[in-house]
PDB file of N, CA and C in Angstrom:
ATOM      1  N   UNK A   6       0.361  27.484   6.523  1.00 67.00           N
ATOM      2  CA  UNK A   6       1.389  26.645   5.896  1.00 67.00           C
ATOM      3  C   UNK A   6       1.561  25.340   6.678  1.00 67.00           C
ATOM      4  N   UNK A   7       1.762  25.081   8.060  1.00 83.00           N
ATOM      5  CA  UNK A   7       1.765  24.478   9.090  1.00 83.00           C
ATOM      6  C   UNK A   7       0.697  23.163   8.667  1.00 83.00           C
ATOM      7  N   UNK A   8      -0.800  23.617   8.500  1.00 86.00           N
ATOM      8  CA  UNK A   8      -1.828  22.795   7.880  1.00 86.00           C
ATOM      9  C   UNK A   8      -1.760  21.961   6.609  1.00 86.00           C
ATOM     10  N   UNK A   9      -0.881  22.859   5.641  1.00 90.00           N
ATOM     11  CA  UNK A   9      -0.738  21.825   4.466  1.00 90.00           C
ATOM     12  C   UNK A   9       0.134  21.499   4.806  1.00 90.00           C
ATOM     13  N   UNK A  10       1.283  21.188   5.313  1.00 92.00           N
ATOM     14  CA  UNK A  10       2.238  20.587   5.054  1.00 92.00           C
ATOM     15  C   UNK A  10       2.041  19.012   6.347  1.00 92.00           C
ATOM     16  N   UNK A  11       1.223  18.829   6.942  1.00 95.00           N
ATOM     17  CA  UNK A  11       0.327  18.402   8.089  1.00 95.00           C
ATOM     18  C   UNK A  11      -0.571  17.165   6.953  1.00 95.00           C
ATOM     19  N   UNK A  12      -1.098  17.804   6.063  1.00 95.00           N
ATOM     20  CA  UNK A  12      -1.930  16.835   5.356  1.00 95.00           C
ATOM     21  C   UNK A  12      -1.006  16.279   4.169  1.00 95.00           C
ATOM     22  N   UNK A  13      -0.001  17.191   3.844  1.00 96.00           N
ATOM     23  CA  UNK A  13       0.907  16.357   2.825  1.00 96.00           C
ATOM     24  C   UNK A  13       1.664  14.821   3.586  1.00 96.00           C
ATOM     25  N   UNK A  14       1.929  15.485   4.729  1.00 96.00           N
ATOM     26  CA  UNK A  14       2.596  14.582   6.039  1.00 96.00           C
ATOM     27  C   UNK A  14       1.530  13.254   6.007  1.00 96.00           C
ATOM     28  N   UNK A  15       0.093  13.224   6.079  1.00 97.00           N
ATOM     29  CA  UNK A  15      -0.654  12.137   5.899  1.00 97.00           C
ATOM     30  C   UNK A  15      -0.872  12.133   4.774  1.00 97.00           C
ATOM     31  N   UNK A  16      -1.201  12.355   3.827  1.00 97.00           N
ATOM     32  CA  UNK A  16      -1.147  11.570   2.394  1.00 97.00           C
ATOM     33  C   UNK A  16      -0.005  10.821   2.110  1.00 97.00           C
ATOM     34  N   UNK A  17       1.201  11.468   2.617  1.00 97.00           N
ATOM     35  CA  UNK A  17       2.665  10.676   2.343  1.00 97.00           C
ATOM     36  C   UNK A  17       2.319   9.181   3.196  1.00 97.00           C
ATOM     37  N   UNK A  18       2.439   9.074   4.705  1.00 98.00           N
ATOM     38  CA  UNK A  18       2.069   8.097   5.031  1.00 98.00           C
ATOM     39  C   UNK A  18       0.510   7.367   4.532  1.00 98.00           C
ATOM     40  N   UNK A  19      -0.179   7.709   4.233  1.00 98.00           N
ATOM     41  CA  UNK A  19      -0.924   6.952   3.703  1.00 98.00           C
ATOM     42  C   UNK A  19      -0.999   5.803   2.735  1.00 98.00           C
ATOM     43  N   UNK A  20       0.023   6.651   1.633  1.00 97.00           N
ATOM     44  CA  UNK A  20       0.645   6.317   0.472  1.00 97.00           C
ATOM     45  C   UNK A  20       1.428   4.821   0.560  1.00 97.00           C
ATOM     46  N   UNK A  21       2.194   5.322   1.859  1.00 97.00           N
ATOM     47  CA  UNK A  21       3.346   4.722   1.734  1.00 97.00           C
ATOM     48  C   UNK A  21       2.730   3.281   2.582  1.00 97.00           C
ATOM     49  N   UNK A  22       1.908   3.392   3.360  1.00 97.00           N
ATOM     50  CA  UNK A  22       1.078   2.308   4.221  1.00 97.00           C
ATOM     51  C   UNK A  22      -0.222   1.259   3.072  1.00 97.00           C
ATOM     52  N   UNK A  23      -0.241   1.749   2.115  1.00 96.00           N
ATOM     53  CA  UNK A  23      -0.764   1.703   0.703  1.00 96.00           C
ATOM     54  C   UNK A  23       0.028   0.501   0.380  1.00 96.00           C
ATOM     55  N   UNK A  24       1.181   1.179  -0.056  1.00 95.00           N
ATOM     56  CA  UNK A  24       2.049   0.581  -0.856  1.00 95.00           C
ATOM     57  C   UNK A  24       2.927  -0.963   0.105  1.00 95.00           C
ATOM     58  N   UNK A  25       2.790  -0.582   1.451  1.00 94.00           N
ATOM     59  CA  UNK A  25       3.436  -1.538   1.797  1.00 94.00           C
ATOM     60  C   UNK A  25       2.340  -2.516   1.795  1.00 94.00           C
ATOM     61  N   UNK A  26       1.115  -2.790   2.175  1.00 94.00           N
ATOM     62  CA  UNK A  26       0.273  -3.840   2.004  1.00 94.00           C
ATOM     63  C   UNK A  26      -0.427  -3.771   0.688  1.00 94.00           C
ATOM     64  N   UNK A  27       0.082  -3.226  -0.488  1.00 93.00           N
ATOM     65  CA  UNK A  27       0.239  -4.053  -1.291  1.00 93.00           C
ATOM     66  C   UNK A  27       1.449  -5.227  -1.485  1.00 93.00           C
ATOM     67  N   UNK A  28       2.089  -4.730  -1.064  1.00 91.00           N
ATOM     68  CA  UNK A  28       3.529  -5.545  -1.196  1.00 91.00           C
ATOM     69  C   UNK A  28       3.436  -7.043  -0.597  1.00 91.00           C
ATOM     70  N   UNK A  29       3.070  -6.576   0.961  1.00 90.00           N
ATOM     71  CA  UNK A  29       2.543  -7.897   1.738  1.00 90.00           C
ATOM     72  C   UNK A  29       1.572  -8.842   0.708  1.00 90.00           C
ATOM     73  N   UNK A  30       0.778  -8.465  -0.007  1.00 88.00           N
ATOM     74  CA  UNK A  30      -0.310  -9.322  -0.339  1.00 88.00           C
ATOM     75  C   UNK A  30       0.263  -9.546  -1.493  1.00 88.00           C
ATOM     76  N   UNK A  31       1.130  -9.354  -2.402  1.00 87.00           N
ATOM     77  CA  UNK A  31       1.935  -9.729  -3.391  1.00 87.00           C
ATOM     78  C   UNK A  31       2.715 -11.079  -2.870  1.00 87.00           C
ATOM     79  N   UNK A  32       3.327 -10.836  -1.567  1.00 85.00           N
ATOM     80  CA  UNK A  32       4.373 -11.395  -1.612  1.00 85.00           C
ATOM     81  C   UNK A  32       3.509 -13.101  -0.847  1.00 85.00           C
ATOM     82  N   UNK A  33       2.255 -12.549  -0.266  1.00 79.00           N
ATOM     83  CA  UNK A  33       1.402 -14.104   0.214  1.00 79.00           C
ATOM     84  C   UNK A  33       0.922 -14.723  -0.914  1.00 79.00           C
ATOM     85  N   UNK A  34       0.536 -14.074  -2.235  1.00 75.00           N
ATOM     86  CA  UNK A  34       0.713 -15.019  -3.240  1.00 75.00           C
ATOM     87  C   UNK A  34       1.880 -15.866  -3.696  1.00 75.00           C
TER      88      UNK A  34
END
């Protein structure tokens, strides 16, 4: 259980590190 919740833990940040440089490159246009 320990393991998935470990890779949910990086997909979440992934996601979310995703989403913020999209944002950045939105906002340099």
């Amino acid at each position: 259980m320990a393991h998935l919740m470990t890779v949910q833990l990086l997909l979440l940040v992934m996601w979310m590190a995703e989403c913020a440089q999209s944002r950045a490159t939105r906002a340099r246009t």
